[in-house]
Backbone as ProteinMPNN parsed JSONL, in Angstrom:
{"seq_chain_A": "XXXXXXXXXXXXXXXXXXXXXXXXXXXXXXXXXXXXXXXXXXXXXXXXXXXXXXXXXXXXXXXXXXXXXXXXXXXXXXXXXXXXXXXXXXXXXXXXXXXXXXXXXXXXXXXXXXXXXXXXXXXXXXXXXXXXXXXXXXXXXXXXXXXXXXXXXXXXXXXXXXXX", "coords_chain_A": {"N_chain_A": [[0.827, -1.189, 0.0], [1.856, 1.478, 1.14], [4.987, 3.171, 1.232], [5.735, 4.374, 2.951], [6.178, 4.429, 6.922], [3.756, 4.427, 9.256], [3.039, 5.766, 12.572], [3.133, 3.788, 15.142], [1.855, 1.477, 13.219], [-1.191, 0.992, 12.985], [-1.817, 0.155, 15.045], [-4.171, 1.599, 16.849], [-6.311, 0.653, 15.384], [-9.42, 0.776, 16.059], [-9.705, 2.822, 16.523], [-10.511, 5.65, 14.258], [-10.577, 8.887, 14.993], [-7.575, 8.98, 16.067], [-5.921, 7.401, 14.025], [-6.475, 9.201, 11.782], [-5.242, 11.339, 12.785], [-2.802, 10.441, 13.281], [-2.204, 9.38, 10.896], [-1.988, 12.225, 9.268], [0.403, 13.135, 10.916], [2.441, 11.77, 10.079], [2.771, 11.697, 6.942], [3.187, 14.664, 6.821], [5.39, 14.851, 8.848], [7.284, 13.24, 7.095], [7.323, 14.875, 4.4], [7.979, 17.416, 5.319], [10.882, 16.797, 6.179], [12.301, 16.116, 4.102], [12.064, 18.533, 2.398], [13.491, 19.947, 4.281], [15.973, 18.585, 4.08], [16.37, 19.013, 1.144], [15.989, 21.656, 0.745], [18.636, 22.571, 2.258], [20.695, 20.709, 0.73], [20.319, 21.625, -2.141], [20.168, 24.348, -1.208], [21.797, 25.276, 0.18], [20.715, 26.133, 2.556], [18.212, 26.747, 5.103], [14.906, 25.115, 6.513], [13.555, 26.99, 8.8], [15.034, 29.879, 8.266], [13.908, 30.214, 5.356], [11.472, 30.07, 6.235], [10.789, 32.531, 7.445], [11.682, 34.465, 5.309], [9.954, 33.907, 3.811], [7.295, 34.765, 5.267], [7.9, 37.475, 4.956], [8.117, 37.842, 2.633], [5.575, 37.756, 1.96], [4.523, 40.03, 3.249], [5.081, 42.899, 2.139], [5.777, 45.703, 2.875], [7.224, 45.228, 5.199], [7.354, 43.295, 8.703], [6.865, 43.754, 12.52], [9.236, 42.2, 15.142], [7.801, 40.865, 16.467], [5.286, 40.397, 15.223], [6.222, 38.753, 13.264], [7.565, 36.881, 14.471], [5.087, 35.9, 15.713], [3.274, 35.405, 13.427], [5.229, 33.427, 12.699], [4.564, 31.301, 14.626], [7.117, 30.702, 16.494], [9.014, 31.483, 19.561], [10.145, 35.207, 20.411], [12.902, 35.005, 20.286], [13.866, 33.418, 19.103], [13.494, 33.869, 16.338], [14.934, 36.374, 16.169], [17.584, 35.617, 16.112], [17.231, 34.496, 13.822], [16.484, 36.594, 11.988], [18.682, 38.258, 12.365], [21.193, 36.707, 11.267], [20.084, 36.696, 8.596], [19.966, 39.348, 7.934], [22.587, 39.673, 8.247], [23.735, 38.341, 6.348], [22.571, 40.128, 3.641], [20.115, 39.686, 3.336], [18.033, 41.11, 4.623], [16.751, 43.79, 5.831], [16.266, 46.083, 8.577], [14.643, 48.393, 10.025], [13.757, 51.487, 12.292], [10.579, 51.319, 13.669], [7.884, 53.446, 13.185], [6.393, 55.92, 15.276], [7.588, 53.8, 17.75], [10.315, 53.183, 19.898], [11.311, 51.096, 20.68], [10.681, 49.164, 18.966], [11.212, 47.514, 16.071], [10.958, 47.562, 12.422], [11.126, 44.941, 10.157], [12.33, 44.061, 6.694], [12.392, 42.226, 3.587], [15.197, 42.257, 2.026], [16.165, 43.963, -1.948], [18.034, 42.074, -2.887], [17.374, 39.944, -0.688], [14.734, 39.541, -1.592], [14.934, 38.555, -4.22], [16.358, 36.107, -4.023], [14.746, 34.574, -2.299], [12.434, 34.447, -4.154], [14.056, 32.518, -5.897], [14.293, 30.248, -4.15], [11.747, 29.405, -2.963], [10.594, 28.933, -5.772], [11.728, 26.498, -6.01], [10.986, 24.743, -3.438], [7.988, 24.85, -4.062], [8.352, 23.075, -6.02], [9.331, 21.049, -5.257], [7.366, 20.002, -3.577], [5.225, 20.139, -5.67], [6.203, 17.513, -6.669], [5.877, 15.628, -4.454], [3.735, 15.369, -4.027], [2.586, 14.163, -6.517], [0.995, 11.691, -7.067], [-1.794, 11.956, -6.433], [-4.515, 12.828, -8.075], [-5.748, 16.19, -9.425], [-8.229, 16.354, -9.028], [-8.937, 15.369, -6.21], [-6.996, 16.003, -4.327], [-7.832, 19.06, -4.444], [-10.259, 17.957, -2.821], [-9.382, 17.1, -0.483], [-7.727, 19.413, 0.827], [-10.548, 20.671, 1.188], [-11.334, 19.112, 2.982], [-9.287, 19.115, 5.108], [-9.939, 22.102, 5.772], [-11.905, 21.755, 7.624], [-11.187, 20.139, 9.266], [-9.25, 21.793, 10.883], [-10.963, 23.717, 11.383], [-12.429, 22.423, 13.478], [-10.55, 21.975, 14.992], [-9.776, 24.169, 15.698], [-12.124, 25.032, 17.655], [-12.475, 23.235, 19.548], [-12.013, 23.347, 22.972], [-9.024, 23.587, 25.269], [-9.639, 20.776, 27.734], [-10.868, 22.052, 31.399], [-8.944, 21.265, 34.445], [-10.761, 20.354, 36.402], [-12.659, 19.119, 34.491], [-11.112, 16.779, 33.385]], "CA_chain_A": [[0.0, 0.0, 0.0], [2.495, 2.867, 1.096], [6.122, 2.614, 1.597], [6.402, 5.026, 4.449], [5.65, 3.665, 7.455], [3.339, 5.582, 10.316], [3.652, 5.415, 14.12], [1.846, 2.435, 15.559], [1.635, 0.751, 12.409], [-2.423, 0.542, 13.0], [-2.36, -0.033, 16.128], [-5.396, 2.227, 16.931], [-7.488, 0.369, 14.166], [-10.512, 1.299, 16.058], [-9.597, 4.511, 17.0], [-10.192, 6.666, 13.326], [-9.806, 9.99, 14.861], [-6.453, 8.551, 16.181], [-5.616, 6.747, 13.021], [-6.517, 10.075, 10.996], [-4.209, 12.151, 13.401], [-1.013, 9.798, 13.236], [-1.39, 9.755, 9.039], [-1.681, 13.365, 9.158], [1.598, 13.629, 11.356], [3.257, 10.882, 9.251], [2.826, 13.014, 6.293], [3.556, 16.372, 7.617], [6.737, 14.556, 9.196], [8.47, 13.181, 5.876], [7.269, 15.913, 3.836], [8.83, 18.705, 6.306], [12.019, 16.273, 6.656], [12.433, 15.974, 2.719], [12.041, 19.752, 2.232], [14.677, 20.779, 4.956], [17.206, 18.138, 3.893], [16.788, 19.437, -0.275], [16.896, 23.025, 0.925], [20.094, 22.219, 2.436], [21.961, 20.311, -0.171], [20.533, 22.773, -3.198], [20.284, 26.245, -1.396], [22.602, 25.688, 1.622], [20.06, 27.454, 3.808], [17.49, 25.782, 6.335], [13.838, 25.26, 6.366], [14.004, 28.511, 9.542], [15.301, 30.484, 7.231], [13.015, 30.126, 4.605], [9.685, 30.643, 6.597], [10.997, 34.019, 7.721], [11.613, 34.993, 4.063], [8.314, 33.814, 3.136], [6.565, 35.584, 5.362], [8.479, 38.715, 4.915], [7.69, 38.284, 1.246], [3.867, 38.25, 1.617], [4.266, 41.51, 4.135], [6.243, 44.019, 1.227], [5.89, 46.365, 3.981], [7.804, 44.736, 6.375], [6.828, 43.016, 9.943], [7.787, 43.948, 13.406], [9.981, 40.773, 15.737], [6.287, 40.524, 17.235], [4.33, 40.45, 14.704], [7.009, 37.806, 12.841], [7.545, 35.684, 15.804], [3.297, 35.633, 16.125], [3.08, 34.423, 12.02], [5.874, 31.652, 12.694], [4.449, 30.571, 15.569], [7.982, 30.459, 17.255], [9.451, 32.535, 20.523], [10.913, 36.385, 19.372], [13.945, 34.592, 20.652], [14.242, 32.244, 18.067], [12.98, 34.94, 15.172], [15.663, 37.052, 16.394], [18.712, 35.294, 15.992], [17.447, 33.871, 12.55], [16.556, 37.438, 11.427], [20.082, 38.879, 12.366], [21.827, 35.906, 10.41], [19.523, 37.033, 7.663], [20.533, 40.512, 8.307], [24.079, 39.461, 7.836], [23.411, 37.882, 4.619], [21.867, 41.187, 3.011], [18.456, 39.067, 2.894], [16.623, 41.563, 4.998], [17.126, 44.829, 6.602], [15.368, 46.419, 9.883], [14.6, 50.036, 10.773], [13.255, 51.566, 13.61], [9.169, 51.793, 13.286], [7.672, 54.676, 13.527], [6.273, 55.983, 16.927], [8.282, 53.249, 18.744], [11.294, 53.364, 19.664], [11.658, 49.521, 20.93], [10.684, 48.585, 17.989], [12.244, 47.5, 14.784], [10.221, 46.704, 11.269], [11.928, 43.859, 9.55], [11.804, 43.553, 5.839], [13.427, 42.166, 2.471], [15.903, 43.683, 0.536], [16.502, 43.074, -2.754], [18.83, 40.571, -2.847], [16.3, 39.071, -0.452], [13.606, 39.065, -2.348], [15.286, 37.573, -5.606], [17.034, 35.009, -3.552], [13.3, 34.116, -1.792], [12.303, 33.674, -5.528], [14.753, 30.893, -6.158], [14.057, 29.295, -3.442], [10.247, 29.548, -3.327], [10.47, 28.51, -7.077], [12.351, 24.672, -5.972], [10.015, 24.354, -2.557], [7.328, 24.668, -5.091], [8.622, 22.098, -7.342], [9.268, 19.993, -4.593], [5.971, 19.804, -3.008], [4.228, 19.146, -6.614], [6.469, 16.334, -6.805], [5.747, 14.842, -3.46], [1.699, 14.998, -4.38], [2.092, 14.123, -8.163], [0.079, 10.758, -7.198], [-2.569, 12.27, -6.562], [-5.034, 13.52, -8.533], [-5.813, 17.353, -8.552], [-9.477, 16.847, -7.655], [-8.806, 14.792, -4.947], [-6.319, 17.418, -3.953], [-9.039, 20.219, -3.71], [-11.393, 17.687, -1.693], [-8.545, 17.067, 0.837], [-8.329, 20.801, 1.037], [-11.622, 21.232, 2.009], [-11.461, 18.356, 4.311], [-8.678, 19.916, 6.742], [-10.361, 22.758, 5.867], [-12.95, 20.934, 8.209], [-10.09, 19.459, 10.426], [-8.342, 23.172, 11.153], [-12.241, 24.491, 12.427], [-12.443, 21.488, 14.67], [-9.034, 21.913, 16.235], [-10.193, 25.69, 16.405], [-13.159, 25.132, 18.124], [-12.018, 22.61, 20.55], [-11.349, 24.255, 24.226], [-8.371, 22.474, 26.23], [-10.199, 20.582, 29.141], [-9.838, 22.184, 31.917], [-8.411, 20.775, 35.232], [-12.063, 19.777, 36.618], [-13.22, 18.274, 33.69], [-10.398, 15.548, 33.353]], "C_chain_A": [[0.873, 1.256, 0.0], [4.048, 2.346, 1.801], [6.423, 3.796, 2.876], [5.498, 4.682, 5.248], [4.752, 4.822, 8.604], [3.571, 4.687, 11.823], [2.597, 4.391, 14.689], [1.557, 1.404, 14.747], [-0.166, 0.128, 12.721], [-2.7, 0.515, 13.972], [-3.7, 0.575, 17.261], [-6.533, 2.134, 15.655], [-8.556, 0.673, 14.617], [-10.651, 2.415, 16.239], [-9.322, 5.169, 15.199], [-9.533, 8.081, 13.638], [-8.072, 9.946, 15.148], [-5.858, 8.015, 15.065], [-5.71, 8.052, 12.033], [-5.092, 10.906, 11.354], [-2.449, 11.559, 13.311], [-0.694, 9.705, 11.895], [-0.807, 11.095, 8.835], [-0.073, 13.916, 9.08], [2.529, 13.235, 10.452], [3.587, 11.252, 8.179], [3.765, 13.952, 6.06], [4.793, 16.253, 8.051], [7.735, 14.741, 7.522], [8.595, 13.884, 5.131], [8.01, 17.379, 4.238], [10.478, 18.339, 6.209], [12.735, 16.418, 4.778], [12.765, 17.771, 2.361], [13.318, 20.319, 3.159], [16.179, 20.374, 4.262], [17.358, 18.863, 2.187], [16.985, 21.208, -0.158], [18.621, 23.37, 1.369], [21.148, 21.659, 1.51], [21.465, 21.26, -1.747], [20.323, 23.908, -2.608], [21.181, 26.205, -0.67], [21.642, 27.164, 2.712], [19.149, 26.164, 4.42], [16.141, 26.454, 6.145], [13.409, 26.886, 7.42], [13.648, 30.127, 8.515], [14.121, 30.835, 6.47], [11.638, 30.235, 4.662], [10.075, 32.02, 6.97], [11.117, 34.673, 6.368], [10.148, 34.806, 3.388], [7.572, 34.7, 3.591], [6.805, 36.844, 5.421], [8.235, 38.787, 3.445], [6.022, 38.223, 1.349], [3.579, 39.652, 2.771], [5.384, 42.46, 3.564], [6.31, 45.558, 1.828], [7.059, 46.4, 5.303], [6.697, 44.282, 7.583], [7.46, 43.553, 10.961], [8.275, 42.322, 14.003], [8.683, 40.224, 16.06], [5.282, 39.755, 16.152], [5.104, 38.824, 13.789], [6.708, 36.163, 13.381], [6.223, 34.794, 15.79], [3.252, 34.445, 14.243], [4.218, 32.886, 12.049], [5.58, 30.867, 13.741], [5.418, 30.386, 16.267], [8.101, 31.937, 18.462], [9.926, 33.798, 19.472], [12.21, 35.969, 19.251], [14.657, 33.836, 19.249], [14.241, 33.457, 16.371], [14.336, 35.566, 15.084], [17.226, 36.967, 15.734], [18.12, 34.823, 14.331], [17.397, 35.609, 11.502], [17.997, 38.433, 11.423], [20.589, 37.683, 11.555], [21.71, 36.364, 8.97], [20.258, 38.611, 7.032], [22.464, 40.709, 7.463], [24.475, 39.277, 6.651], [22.862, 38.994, 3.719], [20.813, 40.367, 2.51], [17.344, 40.056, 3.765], [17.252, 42.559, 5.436], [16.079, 45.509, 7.353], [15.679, 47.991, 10.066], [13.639, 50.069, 11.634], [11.51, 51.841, 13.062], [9.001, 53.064, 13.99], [6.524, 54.656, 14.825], [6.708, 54.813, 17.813], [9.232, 52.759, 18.741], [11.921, 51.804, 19.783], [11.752, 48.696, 20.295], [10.878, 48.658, 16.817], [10.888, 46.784, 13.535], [11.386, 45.874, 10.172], [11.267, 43.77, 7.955], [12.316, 42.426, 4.812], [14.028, 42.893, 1.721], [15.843, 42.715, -0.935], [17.053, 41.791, -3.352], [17.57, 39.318, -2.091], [15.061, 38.332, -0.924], [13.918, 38.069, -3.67], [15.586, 36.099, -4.34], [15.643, 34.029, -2.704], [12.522, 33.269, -3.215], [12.469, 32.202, -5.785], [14.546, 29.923, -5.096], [12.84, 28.514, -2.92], [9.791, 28.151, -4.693], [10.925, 26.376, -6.526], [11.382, 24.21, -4.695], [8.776, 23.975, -3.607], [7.091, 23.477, -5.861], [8.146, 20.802, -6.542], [8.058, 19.341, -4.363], [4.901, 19.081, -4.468], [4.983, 17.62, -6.702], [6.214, 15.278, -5.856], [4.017, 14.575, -3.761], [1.557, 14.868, -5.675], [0.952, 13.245, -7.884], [-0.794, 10.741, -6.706], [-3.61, 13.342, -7.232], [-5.128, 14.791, -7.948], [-7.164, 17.301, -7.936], [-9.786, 16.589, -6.738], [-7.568, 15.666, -3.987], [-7.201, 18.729, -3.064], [-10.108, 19.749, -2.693], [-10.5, 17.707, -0.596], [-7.967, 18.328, 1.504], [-9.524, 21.594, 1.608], [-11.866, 20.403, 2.916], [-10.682, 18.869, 5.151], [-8.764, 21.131, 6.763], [-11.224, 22.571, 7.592], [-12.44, 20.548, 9.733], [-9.737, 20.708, 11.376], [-9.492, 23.674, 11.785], [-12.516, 23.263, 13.461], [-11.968, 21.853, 15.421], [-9.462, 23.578, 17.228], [-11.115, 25.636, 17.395], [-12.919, 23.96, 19.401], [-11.182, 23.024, 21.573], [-10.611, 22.505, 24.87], [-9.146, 22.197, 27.996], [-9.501, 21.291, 30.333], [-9.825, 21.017, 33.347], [-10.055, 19.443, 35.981], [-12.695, 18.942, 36.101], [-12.032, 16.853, 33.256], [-10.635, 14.428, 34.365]], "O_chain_A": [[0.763, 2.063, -0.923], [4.217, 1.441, 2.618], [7.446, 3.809, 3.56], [4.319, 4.542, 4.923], [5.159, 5.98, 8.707], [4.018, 3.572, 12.092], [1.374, 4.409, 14.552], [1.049, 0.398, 15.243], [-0.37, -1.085, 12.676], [-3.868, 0.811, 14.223], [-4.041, -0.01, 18.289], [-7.266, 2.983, 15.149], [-9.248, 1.035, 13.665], [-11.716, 3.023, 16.122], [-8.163, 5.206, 14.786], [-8.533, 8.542, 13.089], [-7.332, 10.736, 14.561], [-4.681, 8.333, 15.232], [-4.767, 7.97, 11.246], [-4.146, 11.102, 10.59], [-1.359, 12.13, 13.291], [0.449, 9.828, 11.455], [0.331, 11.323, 8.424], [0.552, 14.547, 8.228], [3.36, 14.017, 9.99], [4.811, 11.279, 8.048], [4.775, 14.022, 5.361], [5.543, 17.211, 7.863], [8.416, 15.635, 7.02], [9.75, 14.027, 4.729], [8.476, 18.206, 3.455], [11.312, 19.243, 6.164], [13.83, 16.959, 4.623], [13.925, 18.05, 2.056], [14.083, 21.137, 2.648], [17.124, 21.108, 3.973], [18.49, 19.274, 1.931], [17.826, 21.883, -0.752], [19.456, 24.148, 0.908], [22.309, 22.069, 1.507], [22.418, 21.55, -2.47], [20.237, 24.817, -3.434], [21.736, 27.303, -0.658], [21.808, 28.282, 3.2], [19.348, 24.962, 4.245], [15.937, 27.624, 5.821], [12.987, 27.853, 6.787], [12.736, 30.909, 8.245], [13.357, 31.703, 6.892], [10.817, 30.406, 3.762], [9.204, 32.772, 6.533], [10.448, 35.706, 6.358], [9.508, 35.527, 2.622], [7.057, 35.508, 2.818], [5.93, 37.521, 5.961], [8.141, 39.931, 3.001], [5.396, 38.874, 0.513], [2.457, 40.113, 2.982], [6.376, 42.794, 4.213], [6.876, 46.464, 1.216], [7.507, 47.289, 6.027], [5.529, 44.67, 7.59], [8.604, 43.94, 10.722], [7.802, 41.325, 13.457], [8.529, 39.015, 15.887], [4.671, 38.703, 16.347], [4.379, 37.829, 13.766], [6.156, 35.106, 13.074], [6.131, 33.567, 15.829], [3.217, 33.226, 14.075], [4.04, 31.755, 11.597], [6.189, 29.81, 13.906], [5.007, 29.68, 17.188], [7.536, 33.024, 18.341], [10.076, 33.687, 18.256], [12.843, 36.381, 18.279], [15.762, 33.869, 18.707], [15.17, 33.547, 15.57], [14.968, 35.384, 14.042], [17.855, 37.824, 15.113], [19.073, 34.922, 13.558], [18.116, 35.778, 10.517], [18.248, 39.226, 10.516], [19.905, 37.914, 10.559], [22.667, 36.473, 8.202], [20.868, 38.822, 5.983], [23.096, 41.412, 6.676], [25.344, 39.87, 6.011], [22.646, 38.443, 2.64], [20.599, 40.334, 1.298], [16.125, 39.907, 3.684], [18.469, 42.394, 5.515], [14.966, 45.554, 6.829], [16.761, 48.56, 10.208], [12.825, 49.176, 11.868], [11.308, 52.555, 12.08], [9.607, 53.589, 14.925], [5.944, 53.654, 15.243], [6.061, 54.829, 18.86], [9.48, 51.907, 17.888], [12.854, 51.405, 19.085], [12.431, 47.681, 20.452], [10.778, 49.759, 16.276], [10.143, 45.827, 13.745], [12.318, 46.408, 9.571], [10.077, 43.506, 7.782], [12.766, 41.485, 5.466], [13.701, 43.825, 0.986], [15.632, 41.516, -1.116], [16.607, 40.869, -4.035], [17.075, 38.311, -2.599], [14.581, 37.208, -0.782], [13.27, 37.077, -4.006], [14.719, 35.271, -4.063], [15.747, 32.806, -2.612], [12.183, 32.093, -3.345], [11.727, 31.223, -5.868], [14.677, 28.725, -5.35], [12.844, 27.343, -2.543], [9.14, 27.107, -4.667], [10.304, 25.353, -6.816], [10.889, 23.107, -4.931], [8.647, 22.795, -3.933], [6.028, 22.991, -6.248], [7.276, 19.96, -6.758], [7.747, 18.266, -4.876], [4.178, 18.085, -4.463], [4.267, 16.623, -6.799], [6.28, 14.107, -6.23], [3.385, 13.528, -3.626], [0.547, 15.343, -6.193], [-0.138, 13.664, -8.274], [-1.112, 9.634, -6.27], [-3.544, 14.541, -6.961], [-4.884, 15.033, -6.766], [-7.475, 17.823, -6.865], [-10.695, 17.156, -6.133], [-7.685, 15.694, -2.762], [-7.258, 19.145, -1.907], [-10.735, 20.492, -1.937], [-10.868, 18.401, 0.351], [-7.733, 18.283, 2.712], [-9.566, 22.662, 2.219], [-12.635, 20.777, 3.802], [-11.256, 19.209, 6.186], [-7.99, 21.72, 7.518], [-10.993, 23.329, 8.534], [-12.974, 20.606, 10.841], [-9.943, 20.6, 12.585], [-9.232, 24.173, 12.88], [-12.98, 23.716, 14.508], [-12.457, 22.153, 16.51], [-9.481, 23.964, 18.397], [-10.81, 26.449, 18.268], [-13.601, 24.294, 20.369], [-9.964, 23.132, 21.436], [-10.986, 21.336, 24.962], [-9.206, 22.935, 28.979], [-8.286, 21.337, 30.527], [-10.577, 20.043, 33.331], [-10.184, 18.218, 35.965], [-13.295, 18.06, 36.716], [-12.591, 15.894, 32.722], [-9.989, 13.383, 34.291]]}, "name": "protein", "num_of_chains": 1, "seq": "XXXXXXXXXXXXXXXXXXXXXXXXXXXXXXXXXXXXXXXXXXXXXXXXXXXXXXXXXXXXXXXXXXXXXXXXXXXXXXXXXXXXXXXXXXXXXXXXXXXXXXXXXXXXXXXXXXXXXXXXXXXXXXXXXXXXXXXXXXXXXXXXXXXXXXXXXXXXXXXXXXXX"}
């Protein structure tokens, strides 16, 4: 059936939502793992990297560390040090925002932006190649299924203490 293997190997055959949730990850794992290791041996840069340029290319404005940090979901901590590296590299440059002084708007420079391009352009590639074998209209339904999945998760409050 599939040559990559998932966690449990079935072992929650009656459990679907469990059995949905461990393909998902299984997925989402090799697909993430595949993408870091080919960014690395054709761009010499790191998956990191490459979400901070992304989302600094769909904000041609710039972001602040906050506002960054908040879209990658990681600490500012972590943002920080990848956006100074960046920095270093003439992939982005930071000025002070206006009315505050604490804070810095982060954008792309040129160089950044081309170099986002090329790298954009082979993620791209990649990804169609990892879902060639599947059709596209089964594509767009599985799209609107974790469409489906993503308002669940949303809508699901963490029990609290009482209720366990």
């Amino acid at each position: 059936m599939s040559e990559l293997r998932e966690k449990h190997d079935g072992a929650f055959s009656e459990q679907i939502d469990v059995r949905v949730w461990l393909r998902l990850l299984s997925c989402s794992t090799v697909m993430e793992k595949r993408l870091r290791r080919r960014l690395v041996e054709h761009h010499a840069t790191t998956l990191p990297r490459f979400d901070v340029l992304a989302a600094l290319d769909r904000q041609a404005g710039g972001m602040t560390m906050s506002e960054l940090s908040r879209a990658l979901l990681v600490s500012n901590g972590n943002v920080t040090a990848l956006v100074r590296q960046l920095e270093q590299d003439g992939m982005v440059a930071s000025r002070p925002a206006s009315g505050d002084a604490r804070s810095s708007i982060v954008a792309l420079t040129e160089q950044g932006r081309a170099h986002f391009r090329t790298l954009a352009e082979s993620h791209h590639r990649w990804v169609q190649a990892m879902l060639a074998g599947v059709p596209r209209d089964e594509l767009a339904t599985l799209y609107r299924l974790l469409a489906l999945v993503k308002s669940s998760i949303a809508a699901e409050r963490a029990p609290r203490e009482e209720d366990r």
